[in-house]
N, CA and C atoms as an extended XYZ file, in Angstrom:
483
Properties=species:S:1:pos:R:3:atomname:S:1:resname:S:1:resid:I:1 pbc="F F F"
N        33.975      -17.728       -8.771 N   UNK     1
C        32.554      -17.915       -8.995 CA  UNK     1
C        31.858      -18.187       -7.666 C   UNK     1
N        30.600      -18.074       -7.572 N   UNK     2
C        29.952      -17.992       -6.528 CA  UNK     2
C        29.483      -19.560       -6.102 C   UNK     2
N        29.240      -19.877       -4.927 N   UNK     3
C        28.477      -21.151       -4.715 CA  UNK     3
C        27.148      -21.570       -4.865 C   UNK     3
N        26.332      -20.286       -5.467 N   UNK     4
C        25.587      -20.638       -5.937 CA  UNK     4
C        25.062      -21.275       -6.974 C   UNK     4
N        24.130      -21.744       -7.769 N   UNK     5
C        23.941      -21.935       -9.257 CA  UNK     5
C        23.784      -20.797       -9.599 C   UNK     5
N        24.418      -20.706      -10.615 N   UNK     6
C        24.081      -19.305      -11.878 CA  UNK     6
C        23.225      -19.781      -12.789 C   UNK     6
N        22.056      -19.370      -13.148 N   UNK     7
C        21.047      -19.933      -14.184 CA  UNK     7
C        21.383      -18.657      -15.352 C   UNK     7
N        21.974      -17.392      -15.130 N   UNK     8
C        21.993      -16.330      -15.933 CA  UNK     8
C        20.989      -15.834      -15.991 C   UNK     8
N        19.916      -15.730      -14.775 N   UNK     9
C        18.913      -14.845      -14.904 CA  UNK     9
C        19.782      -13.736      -13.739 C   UNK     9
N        18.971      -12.519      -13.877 N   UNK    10
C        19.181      -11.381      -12.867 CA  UNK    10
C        18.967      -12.181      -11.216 C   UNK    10
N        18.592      -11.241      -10.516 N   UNK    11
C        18.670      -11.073       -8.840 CA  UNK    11
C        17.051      -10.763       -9.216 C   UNK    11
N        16.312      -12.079       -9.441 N   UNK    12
C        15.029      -11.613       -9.623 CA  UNK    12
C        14.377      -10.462       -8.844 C   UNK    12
N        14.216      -11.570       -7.171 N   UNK    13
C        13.918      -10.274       -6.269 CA  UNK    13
C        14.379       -9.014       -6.134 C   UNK    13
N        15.560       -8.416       -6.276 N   UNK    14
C        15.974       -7.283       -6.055 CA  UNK    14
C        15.661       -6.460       -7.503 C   UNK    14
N        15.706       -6.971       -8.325 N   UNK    15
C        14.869       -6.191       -9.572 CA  UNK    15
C        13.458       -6.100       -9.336 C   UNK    15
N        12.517       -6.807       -9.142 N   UNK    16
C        11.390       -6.464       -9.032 CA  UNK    16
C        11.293       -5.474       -7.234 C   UNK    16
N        11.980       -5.530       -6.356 N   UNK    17
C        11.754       -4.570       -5.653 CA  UNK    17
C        12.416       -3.376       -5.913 C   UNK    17
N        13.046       -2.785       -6.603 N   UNK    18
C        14.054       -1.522       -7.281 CA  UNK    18
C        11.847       -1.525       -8.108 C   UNK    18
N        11.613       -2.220       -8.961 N   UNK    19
C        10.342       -1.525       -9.886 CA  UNK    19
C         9.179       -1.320       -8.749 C   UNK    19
N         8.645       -2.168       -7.853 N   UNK    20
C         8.009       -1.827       -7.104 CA  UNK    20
C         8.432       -0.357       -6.356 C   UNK    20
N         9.596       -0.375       -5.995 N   UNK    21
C         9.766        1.206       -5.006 CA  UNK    21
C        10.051        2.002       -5.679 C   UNK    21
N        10.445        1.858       -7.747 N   UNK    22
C         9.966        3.183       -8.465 CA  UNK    22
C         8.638        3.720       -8.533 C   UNK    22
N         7.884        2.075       -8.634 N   UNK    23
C         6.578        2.415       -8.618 CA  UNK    23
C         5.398        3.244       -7.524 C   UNK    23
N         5.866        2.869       -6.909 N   UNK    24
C         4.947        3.349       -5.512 CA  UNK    24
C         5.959        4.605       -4.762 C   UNK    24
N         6.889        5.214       -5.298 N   UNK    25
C         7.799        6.012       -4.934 CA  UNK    25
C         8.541        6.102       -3.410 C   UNK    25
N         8.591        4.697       -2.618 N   UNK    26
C         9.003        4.560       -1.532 CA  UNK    26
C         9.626        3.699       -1.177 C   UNK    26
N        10.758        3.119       -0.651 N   UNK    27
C        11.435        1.893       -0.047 CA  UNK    27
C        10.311        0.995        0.511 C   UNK    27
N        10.997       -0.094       -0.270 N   UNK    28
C        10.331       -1.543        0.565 CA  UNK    28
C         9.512       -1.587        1.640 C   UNK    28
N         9.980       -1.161        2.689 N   UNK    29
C        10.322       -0.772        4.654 CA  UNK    29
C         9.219        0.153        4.259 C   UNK    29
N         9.210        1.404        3.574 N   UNK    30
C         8.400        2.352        3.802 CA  UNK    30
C         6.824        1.771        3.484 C   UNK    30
N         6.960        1.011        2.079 N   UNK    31
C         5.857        0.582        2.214 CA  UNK    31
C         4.885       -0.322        2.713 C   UNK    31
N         5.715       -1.016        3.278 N   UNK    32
C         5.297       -2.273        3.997 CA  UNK    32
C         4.878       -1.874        5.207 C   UNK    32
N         5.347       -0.822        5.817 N   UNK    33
C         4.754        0.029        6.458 CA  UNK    33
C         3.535        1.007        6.631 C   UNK    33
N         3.530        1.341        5.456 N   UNK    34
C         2.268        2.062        4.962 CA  UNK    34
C         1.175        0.831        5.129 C   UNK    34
N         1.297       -0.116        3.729 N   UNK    35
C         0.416       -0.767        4.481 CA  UNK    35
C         0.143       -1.718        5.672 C   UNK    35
N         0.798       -1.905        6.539 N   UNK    36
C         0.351       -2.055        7.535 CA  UNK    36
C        -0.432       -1.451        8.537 C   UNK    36
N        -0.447       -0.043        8.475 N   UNK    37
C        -0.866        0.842        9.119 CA  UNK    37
C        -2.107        1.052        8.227 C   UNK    37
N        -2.319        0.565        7.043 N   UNK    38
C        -3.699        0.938        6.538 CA  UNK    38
C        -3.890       -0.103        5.145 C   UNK    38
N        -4.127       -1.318        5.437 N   UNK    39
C        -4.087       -2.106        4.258 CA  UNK    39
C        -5.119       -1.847        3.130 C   UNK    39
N        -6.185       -1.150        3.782 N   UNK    40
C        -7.443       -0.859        2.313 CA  UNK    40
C        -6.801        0.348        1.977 C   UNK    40
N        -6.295        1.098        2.178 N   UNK    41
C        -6.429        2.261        1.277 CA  UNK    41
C        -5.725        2.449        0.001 C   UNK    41
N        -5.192        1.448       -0.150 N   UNK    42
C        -4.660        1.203       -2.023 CA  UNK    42
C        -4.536        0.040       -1.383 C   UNK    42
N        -5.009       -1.041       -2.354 N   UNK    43
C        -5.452       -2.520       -2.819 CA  UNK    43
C        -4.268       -2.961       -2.999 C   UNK    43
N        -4.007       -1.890       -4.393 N   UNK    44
C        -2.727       -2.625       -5.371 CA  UNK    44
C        -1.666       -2.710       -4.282 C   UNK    44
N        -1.110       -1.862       -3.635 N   UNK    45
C        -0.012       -1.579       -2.514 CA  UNK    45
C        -0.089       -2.744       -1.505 C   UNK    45
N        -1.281       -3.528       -1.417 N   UNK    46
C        -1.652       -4.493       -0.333 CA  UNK    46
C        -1.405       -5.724       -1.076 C   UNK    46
N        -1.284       -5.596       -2.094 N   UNK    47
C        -1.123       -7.036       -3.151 CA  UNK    47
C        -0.089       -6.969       -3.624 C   UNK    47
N         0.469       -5.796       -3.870 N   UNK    48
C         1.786       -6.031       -4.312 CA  UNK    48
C         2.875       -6.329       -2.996 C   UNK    48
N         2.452       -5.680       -1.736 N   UNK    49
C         3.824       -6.209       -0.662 CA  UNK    49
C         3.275       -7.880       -0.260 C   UNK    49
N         1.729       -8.142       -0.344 N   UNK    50
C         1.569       -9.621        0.392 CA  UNK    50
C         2.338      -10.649       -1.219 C   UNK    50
N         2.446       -9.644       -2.105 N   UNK    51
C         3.396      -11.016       -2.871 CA  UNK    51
C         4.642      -10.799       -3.076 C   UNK    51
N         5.217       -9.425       -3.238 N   UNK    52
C         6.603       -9.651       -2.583 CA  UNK    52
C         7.305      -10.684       -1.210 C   UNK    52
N         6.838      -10.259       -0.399 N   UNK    53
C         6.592      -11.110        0.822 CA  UNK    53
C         6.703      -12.882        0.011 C   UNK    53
N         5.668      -13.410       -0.196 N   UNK    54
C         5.836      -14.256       -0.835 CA  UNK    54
C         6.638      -14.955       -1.957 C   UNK    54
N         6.860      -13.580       -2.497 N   UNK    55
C         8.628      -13.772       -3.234 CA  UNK    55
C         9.866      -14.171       -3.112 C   UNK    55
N         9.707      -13.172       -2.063 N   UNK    56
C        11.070      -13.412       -1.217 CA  UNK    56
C        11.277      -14.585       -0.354 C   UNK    56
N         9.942      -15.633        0.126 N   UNK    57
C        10.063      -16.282        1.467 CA  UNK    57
C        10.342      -17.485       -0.257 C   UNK    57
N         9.828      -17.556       -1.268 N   UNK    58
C        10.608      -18.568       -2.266 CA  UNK    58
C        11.534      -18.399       -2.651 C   UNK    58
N        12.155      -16.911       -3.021 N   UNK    59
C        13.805      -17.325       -3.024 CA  UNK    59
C        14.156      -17.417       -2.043 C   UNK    59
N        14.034      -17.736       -0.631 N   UNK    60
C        14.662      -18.271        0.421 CA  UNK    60
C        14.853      -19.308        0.489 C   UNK    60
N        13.312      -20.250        0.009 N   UNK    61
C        13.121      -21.910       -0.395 CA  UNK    61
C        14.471      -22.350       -1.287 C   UNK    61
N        14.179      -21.529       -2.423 N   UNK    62
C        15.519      -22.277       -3.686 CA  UNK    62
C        16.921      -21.720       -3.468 C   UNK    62
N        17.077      -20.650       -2.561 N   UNK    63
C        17.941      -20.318       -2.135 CA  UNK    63
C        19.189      -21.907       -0.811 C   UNK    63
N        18.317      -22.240        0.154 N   UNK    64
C        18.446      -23.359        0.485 CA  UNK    64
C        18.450      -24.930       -0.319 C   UNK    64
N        17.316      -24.725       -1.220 N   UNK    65
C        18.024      -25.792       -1.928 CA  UNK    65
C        18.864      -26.451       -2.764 C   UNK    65
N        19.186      -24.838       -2.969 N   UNK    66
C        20.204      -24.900       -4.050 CA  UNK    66
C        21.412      -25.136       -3.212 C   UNK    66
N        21.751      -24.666       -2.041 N   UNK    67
C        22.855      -24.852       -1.018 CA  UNK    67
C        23.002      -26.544       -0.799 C   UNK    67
N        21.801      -27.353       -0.471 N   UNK    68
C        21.971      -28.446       -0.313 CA  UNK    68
C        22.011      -29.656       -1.123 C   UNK    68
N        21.771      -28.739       -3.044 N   UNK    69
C        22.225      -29.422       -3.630 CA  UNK    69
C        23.533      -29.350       -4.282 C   UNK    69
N        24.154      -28.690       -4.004 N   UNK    70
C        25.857      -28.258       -4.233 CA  UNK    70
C        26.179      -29.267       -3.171 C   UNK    70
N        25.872      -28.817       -1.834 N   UNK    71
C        26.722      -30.090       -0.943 CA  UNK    71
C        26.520      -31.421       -1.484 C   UNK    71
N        25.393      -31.469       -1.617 N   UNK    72
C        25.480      -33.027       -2.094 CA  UNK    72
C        26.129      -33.485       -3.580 C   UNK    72
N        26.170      -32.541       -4.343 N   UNK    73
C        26.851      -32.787       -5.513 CA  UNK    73
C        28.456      -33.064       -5.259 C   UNK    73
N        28.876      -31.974       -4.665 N   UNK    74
C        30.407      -31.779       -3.752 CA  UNK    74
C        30.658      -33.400       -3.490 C   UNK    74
N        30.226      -34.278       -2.986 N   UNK    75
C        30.351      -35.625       -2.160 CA  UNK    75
C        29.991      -36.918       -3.144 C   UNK    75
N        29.652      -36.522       -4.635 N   UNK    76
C        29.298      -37.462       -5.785 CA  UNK    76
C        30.741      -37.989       -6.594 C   UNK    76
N        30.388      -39.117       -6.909 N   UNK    77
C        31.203      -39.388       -7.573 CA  UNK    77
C        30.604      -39.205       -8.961 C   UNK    77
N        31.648      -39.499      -10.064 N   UNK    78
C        30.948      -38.876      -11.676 CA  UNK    78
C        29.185      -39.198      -11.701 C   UNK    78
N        28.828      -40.354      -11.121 N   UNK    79
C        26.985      -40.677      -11.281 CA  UNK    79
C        26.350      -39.941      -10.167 C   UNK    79
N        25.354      -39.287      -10.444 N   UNK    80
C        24.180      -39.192       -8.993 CA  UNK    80
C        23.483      -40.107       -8.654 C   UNK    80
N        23.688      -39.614       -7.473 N   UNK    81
C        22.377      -40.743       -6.854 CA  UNK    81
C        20.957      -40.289       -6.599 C   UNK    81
N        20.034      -41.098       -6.793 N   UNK    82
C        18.503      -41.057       -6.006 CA  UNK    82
C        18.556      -39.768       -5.267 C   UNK    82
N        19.052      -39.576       -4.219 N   UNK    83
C        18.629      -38.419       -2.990 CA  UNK    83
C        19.200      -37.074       -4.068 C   UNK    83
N        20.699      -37.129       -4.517 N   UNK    84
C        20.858      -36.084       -4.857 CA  UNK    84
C        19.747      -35.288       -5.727 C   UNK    84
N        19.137      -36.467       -6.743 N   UNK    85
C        18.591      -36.118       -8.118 CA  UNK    85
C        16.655      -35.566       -7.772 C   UNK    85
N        16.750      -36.131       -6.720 N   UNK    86
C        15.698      -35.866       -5.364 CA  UNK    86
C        15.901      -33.814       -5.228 C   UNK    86
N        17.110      -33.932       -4.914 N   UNK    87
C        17.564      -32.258       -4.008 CA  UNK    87
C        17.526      -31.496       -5.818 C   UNK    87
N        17.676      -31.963       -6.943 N   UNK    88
C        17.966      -31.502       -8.142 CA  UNK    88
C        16.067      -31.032       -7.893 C   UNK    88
N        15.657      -31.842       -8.131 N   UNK    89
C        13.876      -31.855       -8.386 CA  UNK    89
C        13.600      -30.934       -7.542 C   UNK    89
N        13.838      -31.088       -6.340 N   UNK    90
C        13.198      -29.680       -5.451 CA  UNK    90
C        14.075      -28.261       -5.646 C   UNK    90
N        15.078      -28.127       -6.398 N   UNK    91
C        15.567      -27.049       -6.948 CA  UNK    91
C        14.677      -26.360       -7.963 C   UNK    91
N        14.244      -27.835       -8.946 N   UNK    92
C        13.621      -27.168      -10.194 CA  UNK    92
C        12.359      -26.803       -9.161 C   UNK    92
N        11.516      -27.673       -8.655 N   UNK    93
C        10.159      -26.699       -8.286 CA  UNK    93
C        10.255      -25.795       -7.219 C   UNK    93
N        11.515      -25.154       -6.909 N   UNK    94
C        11.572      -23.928       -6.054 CA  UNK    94
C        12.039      -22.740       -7.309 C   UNK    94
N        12.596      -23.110       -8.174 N   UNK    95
C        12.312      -21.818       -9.296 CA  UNK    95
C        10.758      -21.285       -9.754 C   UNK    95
N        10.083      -22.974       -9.945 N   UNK    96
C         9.016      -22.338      -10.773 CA  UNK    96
C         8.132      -21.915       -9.884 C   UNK    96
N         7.958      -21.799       -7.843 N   UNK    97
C         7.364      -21.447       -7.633 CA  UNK    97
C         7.803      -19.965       -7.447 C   UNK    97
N         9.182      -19.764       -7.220 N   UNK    98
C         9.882      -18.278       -7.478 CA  UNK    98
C         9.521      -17.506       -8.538 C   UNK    98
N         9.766      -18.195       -9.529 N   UNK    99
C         9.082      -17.619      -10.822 CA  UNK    99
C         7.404      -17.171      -11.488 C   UNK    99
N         6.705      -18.376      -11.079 N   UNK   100
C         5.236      -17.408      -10.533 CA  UNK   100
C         5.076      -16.746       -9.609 C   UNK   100
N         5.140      -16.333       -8.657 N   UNK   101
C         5.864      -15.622       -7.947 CA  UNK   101
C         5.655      -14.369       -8.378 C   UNK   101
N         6.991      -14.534       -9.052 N   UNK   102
C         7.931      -12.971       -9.812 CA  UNK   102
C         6.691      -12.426      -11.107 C   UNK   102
N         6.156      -13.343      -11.690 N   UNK   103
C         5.006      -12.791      -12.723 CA  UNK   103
C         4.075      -12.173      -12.001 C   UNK   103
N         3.555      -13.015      -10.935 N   UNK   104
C         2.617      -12.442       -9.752 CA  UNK   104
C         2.769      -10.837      -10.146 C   UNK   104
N         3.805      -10.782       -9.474 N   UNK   105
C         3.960       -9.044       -8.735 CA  UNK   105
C         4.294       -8.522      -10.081 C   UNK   105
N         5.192       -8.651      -10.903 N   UNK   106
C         4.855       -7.781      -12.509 CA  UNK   106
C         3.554       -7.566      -12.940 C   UNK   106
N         2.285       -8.874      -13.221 N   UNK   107
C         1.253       -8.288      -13.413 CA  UNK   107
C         0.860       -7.055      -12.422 C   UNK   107
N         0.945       -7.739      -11.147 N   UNK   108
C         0.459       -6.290      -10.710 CA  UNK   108
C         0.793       -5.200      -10.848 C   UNK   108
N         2.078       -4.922      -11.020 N   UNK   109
C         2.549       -3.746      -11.583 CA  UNK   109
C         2.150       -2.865      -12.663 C   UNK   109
N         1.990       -3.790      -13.557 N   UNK   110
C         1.616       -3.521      -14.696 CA  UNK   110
C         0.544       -3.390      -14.772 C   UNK   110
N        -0.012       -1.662      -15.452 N   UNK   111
C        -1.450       -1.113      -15.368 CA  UNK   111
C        -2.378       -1.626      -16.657 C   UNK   111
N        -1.333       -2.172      -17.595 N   UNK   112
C        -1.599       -2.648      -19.051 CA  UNK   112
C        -1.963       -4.021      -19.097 C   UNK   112
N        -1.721       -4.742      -18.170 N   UNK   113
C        -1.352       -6.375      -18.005 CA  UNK   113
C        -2.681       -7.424      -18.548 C   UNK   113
N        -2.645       -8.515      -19.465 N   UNK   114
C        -3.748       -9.141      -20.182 CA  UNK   114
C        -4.510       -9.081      -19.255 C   UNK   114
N        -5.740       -9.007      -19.114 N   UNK   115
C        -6.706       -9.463      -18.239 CA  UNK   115
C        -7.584       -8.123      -17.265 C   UNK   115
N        -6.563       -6.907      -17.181 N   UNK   116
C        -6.617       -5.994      -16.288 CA  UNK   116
C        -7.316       -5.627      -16.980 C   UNK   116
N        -7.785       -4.981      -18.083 N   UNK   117
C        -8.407       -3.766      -18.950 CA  UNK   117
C        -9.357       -4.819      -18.913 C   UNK   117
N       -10.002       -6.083      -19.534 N   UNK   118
C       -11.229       -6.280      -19.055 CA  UNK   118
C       -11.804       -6.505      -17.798 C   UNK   118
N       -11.224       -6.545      -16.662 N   UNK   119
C       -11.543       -6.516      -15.294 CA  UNK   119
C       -12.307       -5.079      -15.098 C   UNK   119
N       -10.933       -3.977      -15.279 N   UNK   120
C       -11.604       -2.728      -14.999 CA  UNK   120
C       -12.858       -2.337      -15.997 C   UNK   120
N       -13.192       -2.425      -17.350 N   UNK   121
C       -14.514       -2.758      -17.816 CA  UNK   121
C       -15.451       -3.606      -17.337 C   UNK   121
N       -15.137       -4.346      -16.739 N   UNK   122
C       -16.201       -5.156      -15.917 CA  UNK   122
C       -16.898       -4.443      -14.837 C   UNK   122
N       -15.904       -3.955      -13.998 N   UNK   123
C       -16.122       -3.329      -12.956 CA  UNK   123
C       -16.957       -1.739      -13.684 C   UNK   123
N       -16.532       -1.155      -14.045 N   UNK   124
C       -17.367       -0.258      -15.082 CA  UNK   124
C       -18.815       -0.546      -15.229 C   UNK   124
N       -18.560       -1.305      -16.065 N   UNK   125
C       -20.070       -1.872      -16.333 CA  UNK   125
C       -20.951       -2.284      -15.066 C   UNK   125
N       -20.613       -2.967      -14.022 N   UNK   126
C       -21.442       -2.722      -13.070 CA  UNK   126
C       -21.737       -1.427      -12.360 C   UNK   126
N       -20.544       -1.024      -11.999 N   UNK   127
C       -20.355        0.663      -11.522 CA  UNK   127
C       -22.233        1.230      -11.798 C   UNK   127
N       -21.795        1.135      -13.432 N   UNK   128
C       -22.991        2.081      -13.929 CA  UNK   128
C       -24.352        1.206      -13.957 C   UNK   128
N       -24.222       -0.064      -14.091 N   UNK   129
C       -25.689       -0.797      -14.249 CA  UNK   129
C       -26.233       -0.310      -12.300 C   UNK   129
N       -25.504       -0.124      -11.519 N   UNK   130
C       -26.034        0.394       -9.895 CA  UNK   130
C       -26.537        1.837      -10.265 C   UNK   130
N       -25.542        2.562      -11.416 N   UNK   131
C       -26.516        3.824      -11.205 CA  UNK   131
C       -27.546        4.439      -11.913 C   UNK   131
N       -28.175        3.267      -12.526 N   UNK   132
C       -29.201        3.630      -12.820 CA  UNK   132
C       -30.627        4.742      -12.138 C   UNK   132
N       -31.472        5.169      -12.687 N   UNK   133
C       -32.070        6.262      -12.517 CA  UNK   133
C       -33.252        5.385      -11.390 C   UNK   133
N       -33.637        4.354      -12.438 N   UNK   134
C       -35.380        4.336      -11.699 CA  UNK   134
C       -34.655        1.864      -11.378 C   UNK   134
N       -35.909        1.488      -10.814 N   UNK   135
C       -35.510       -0.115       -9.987 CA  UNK   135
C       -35.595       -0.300      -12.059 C   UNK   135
N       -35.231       -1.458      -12.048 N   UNK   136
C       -35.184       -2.641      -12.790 CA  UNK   136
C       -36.300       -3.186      -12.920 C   UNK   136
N       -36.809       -3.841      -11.968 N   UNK   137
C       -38.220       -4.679      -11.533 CA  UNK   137
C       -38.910       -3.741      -10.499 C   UNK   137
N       -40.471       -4.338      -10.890 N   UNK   138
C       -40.612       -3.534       -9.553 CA  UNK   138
C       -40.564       -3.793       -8.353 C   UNK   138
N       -40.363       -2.864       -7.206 N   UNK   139
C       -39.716       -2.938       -5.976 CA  UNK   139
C       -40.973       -2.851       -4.869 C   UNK   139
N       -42.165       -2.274       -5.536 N   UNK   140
C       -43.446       -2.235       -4.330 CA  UNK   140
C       -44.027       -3.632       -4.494 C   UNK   140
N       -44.773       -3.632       -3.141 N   UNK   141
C       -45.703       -5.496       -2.922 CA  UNK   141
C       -46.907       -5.204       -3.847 C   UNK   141
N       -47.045       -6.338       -4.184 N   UNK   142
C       -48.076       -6.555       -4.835 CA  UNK   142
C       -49.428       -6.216       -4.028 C   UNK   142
N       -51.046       -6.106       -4.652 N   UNK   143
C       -52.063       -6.243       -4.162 CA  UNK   143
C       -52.001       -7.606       -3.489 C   UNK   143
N       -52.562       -7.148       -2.089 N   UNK   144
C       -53.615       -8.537       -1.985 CA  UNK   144
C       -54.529       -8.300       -1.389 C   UNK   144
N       -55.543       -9.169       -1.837 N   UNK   145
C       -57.092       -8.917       -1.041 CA  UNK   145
C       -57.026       -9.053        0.422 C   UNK   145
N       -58.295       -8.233        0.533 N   UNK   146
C       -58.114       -8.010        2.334 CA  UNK   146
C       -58.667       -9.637        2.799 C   UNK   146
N       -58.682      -10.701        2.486 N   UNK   147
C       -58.854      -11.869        3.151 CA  UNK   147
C       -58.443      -12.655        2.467 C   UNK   147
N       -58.250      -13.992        2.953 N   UNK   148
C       -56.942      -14.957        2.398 CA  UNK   148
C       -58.625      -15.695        2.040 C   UNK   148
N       -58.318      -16.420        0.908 N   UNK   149
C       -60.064      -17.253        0.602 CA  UNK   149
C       -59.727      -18.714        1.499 C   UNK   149
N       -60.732      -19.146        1.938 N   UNK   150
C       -60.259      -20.507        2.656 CA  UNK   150
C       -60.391      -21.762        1.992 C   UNK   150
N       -59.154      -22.172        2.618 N   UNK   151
C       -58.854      -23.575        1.951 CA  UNK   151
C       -59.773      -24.382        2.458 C   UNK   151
N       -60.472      -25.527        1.604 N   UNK   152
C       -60.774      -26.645        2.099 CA  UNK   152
C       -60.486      -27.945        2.232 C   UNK   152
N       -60.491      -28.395        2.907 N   UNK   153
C       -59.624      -29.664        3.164 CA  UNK   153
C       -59.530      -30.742        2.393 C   UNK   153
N       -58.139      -31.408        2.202 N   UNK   154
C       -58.401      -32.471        0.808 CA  UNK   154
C       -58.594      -33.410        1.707 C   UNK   154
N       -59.166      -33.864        0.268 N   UNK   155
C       -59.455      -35.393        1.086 CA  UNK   155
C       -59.424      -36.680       -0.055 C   UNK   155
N       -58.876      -37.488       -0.147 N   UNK   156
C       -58.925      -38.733       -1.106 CA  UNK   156
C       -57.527      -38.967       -1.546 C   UNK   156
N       -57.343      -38.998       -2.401 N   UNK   157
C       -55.842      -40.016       -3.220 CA  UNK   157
C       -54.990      -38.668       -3.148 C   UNK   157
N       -54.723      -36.961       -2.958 N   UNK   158
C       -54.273      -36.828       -3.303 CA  UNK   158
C       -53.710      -35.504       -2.077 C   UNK   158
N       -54.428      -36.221       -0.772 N   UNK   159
C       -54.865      -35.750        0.289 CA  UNK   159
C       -52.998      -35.380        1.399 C   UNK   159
N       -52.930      -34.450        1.834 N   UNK   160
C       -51.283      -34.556        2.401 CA  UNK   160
C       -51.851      -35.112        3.480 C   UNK   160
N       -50.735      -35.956        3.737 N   UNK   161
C       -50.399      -37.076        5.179 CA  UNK   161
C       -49.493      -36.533        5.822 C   UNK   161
């Protein structure tokens, strides 16, 4: 068996990069490349490697902590102690930030994903409220008379100081 923990999930990262480089039809390298050399010209391609990226630099996190909580388990007698149960805790919150994470980049993947289909209707709907034919309000200045009438000066209780 390995020295790692086995939780019985997959090789998160390496599954979601095998769907990303079906998706975008190119190696990792290739695309990370691409966008670098041109980060606007697909969005999704720019969001999906800046959270891979971010994927990977958290299974690196729980990857290490999981190393340093085996050593320290290795050196326990049947009870834990404080520090170990310490290195346990930062195990669990290096999954769950691995694991949002890993949803991260599936939504993006996913062209179907809750939230996406009313975004892109949103965006729709403005799209077309810009292409309208004629202004909304109107857009020319108003009249004004050719002389401003003159003010006369206050004076009493209600006078500016």
């Amino acid at each position: 068996m390995s020295d790692k923990i086995v939780d019985g999930t997959e090789d998160v990262v390496g599954v979601l990069t095998e769907q990303i480089e079906a998706h975008f039809g190119m190696s990792m390298d290739q695309l990370k490349a691409a966008v670098s050399v041109a980060p606007a010209a697909n969005s999704r391609a720019t969001d999906v490697v800046k959270w891979h990226g971010l994927l990977a630099e958290s299974q690196a996190v729980l990857d290490r902590a999981e190393d340093s909580l085996l050593a320290a388990l290795e050196t326990q007698p049947s009870e834990v102690d404080d520090p170990t149960m310490g290195l346990a805790h930062r195990v669990n919150v290096a999954v769950a930030a691995r694991d949002g994470r890993a949803l991260v980049v599936r939504w993006l993947l996913d062209p179907d994903a809750s939230g996406k289909k009313d975004l892109a209707a949103e965006r729709l709907a403005r799209f077309n409220r810009t292409a309208r034919k004629g202004p909304a309000v109107q857009t020319s200045a108003p009249n004004r008379p050719a002389t401003a009438p003159a003010s006369a000066p206050r004076s009493g209780r209600n006078a500016l100081r």
